[in-house]
Short mmCIF file of C-alpha atoms in Angstrom, two decimals:
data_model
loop_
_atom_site.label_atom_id
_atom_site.label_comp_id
_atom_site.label_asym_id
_atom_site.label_seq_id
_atom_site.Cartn_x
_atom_site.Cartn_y
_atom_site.Cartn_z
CA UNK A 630 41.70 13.80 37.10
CA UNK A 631 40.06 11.57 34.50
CA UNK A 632 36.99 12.99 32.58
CA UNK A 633 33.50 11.77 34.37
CA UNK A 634 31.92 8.79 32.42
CA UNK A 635 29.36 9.84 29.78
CA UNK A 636 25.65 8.58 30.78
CA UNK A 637 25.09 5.14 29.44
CA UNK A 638 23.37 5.34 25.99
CA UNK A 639 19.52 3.18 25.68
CA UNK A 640 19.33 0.50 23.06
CA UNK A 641 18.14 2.62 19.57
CA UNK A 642 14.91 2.10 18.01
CA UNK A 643 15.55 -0.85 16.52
CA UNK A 644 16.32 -3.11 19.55
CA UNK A 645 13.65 -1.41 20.99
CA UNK A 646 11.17 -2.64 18.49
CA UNK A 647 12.60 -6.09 18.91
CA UNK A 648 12.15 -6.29 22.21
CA UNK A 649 8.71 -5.09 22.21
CA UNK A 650 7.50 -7.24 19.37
CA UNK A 651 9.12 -10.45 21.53
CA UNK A 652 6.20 -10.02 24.11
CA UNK A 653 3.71 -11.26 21.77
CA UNK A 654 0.86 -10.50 18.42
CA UNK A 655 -0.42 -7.90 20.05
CA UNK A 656 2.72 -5.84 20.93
CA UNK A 657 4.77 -6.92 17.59
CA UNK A 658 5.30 -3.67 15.28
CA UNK A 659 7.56 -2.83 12.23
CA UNK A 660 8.75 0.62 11.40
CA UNK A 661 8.37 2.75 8.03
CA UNK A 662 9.60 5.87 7.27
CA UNK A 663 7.34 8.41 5.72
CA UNK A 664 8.16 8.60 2.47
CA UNK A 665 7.09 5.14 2.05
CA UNK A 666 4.07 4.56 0.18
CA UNK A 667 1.17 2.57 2.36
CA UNK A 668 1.54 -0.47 0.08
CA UNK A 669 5.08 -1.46 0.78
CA UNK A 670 5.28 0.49 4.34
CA UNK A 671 7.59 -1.80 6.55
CA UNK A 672 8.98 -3.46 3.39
CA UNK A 673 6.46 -6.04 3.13
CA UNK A 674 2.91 -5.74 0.98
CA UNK A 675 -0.41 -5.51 2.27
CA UNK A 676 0.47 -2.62 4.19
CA UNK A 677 -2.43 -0.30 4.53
CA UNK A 678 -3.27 2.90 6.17
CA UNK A 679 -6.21 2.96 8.44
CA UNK A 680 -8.76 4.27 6.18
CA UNK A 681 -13.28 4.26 6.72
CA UNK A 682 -13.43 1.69 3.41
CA UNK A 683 -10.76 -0.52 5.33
CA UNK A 684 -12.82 -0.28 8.40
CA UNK A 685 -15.88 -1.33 7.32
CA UNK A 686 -14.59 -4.01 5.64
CA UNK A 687 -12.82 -5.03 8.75
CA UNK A 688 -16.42 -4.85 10.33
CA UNK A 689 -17.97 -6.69 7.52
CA UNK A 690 -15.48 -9.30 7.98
CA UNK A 691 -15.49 -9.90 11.94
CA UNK A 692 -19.80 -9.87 11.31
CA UNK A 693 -19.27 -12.85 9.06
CA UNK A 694 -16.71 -14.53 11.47
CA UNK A 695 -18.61 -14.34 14.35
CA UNK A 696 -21.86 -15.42 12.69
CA UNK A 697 -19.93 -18.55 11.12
CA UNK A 698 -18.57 -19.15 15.25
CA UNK A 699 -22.38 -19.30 15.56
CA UNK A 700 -23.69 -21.18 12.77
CA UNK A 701 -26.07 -18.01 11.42
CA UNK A 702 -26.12 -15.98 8.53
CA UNK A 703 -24.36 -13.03 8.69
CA UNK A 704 -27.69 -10.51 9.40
CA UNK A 705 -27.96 -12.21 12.53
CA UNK A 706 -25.09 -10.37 13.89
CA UNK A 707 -25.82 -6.81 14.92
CA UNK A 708 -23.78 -4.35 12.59
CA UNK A 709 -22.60 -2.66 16.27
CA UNK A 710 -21.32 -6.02 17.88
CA UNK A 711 -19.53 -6.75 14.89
CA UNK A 712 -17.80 -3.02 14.92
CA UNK A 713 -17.63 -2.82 18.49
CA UNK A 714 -15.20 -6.68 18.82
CA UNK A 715 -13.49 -5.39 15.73
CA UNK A 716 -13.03 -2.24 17.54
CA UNK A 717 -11.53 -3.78 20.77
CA UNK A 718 -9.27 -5.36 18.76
CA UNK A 719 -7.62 -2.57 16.86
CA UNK A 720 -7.54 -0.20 20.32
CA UNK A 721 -5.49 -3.34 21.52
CA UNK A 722 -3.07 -3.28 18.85
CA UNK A 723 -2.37 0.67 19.24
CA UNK A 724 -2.08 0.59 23.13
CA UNK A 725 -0.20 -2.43 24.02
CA UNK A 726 3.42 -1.21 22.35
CA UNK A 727 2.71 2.04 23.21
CA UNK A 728 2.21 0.73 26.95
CA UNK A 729 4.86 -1.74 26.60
CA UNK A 730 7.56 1.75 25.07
CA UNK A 731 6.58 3.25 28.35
CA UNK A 732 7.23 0.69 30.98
CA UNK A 733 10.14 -1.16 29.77
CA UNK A 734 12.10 1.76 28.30
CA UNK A 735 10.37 4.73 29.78
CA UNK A 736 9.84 6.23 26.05
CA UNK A 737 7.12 7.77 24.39
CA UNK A 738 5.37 5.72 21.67
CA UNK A 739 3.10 8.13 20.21
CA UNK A 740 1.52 8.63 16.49
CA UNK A 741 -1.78 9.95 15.01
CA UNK A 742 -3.85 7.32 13.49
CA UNK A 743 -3.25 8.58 9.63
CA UNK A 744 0.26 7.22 10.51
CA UNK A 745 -0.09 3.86 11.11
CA UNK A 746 -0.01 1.39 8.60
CA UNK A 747 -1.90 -2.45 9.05
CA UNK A 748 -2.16 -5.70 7.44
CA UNK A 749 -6.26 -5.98 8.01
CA UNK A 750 -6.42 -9.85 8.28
CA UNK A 751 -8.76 -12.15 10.31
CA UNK A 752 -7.45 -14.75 12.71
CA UNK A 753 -5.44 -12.92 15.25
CA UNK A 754 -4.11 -9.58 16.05
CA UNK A 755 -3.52 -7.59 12.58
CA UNK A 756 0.08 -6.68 11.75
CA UNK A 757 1.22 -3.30 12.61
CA UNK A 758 3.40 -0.87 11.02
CA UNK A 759 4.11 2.68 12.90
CA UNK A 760 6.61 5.62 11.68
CA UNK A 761 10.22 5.50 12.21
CA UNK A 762 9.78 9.07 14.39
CA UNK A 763 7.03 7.54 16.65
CA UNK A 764 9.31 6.27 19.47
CA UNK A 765 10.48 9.07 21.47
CA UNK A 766 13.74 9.64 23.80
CA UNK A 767 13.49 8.18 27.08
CA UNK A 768 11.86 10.77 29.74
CA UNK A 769 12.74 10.34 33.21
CA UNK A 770 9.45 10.76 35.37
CA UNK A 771 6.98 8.14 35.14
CA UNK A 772 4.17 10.95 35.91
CA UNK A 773 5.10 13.14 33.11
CA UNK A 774 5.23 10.04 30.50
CA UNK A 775 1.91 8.59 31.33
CA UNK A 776 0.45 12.41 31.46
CA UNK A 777 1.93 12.18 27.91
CA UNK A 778 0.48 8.86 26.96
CA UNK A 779 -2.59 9.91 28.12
CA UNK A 780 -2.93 13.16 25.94
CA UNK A 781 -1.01 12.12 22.85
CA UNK A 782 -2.39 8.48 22.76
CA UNK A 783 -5.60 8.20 24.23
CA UNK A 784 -6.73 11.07 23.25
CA UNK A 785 -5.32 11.36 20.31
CA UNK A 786 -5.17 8.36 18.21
CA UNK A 787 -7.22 5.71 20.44
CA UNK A 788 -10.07 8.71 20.50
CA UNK A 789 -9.63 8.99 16.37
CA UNK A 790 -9.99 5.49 15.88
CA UNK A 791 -13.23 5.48 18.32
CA UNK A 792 -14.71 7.89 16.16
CA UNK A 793 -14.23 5.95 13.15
CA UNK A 794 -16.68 3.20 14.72
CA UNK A 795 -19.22 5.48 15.92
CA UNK A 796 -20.85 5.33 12.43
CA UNK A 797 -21.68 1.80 12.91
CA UNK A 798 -24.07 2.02 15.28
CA UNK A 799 -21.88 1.81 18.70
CA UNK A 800 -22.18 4.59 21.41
CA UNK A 801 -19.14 6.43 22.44
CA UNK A 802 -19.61 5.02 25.71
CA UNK A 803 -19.15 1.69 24.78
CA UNK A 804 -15.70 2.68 22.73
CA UNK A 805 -14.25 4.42 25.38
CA UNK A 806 -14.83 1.11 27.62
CA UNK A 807 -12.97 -0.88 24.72
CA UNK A 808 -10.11 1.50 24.97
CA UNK A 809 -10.15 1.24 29.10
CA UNK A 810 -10.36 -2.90 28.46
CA UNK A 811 -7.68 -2.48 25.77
CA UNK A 812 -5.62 -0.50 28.13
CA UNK A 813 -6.08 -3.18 30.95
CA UNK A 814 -5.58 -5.86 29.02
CA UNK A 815 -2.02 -4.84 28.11
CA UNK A 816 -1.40 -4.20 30.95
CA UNK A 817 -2.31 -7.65 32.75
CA UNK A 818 0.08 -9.12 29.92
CA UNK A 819 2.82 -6.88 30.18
CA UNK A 820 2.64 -7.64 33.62
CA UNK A 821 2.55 -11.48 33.30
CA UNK A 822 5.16 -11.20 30.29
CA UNK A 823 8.02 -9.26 32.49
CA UNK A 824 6.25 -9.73 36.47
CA UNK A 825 9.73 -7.52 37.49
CA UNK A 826 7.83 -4.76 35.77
CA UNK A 827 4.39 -5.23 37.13
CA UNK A 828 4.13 -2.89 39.77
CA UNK A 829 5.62 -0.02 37.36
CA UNK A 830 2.97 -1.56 34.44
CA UNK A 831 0.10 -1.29 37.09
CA UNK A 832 0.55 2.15 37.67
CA UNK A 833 1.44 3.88 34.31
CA UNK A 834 -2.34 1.50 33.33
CA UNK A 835 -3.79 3.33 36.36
CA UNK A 836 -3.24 6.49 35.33
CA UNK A 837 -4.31 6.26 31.86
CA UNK A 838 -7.43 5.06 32.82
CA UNK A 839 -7.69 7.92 35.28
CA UNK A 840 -7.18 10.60 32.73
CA UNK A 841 -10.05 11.88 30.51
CA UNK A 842 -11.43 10.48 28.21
CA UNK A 843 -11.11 6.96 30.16
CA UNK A 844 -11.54 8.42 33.73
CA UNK A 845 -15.14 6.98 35.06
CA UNK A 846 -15.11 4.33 32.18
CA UNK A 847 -13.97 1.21 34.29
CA UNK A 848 -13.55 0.60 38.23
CA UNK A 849 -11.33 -1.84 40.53
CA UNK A 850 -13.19 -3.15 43.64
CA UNK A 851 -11.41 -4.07 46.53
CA UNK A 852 -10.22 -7.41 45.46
CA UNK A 853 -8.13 -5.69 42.87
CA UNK A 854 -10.12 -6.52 39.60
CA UNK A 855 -10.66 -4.33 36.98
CA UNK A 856 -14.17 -3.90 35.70
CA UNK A 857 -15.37 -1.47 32.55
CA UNK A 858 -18.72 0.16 33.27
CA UNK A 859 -19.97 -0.75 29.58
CA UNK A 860 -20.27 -4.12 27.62
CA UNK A 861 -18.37 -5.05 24.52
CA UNK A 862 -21.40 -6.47 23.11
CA UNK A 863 -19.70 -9.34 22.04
CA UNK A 864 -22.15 -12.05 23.95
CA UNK A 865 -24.69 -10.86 21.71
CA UNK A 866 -23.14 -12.35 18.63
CA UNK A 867 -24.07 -15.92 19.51
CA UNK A 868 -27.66 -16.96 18.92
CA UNK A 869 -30.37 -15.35 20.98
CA UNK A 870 -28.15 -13.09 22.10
CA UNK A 871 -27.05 -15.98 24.82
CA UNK A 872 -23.47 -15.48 24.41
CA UNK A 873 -21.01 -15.66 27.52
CA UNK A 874 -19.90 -12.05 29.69
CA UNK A 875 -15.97 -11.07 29.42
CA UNK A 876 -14.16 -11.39 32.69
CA UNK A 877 -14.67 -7.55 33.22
CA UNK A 878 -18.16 -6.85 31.93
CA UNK A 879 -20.09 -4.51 33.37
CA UNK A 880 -23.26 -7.20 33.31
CA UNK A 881 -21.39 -9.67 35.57
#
């Protein structure tokens, strides 16, 4: 009697990475290992760790940018609309390979925020850089994954990186409803991206924002579409505060 086939072996980190990154900007990621100092993490410079001087000049930045988008002078621009878009963007970044880990490989992507290492450039999603160790072996339930998602991720580094904005001005509310927008977001591109995952994309995004501290942050009505229970703030960047409502505002 011939010995029983061993259990088929997952593609390794690597291809796992490259797969992810092929969705799009705001699933791409590189890897560093820790020992790597923050300016060459990933083998490329620019590399930075998330740090409060970073932050606010990321905020200072995306002020500027989105008064130029409105032909005003910078002090126009609310210091919390400014930190609450650049916000949005950065909980995007962090959730969408983490979501994308989860669905297509059933694996863990999960890192504290002192970890990750960014590129923190205007005009599109800032390059991302997370530890070698971050990507965990694949786990077979679905339920125990996103229960790990949910308490490693966000509420661990998502919830870290909300409190680095609360100093600007923006209510916890309003970050938490980022982080639920973030996590829907991802997940309506994950599930345009690969449509043979979208019912297993829907629901690991359904449970995340049914877990604390995202669980009464955002609703779907009976058509299906998701909407947060908070604003971005991000209409209030154009002049008089005239700005257009996101697709899931809670104003619409």
């Amino acid at each position: 009697m011939s010995a029983p086939a061993p259990p088929p072996v997952g593609p390794g980190p690597g291809a796992v990475i490259e797969e992810i990154t092929a969705l799009g900007p705001f699933f791409a990621l590189e890897a560093h290992g820790p020992a790597e100092p923050a300016s060459s993490a990933a083998g490329g410079p620019g590399w930075q760790p998330v740090s409060a001087p970073l932050l606010a000049d990321r905020v200072t930045a995306v002020r500027r940018w989105l008064a130029d988008a409105g032909g005003q002078p910078a002090e126009a621009v609310e210091l919390r609309v400014a930190a609450s878009v650049a916000h949005l963007g950065l909980a995007a970044r962090l959730v969408s390979p983490a979501l994308a880990a989860a669905v297509l490989f059933g694996r863990p992507l999960l890192f504290t925020l002192s970890q990750v290492r960014w590129q923190p450039v205007l005009g599109g999603p800032a390059p991302l850089s997370l530890p070698t160790g971050a990507l965990g072996e694949p786990r077979p339930g679905a339920e125990s994954l996103a229960g790990l998602l949910a308490t490693g991720l966000v509420s661990g580094a998502l919830e870290e990186l909300a409190s680095c904005f609360e100093r600007f001005g923006v209510s916890r509310h309003i970050l938490r409803g980022n982080t639920a927008s973030a996590v829907n977001g991802a997940a309506v591109t994950l599930g345009r991206t690969r449509p043979q995952h979208a019912s297993r994309t829907s629901v690991f995004a359904a449970s995340l924002l049914a877990s604390p501290p995202l669980d009464g942050e955002s609703a779907t009505d009976a058509a299906g579409v998701f909407r947060r229970r908070s604003c971005c703030l991000i209409y209030r960047a154009a002049p008089g505060a005239q700005g257009a409502l996101c697709g899931d505002c809670a104003l619409r």
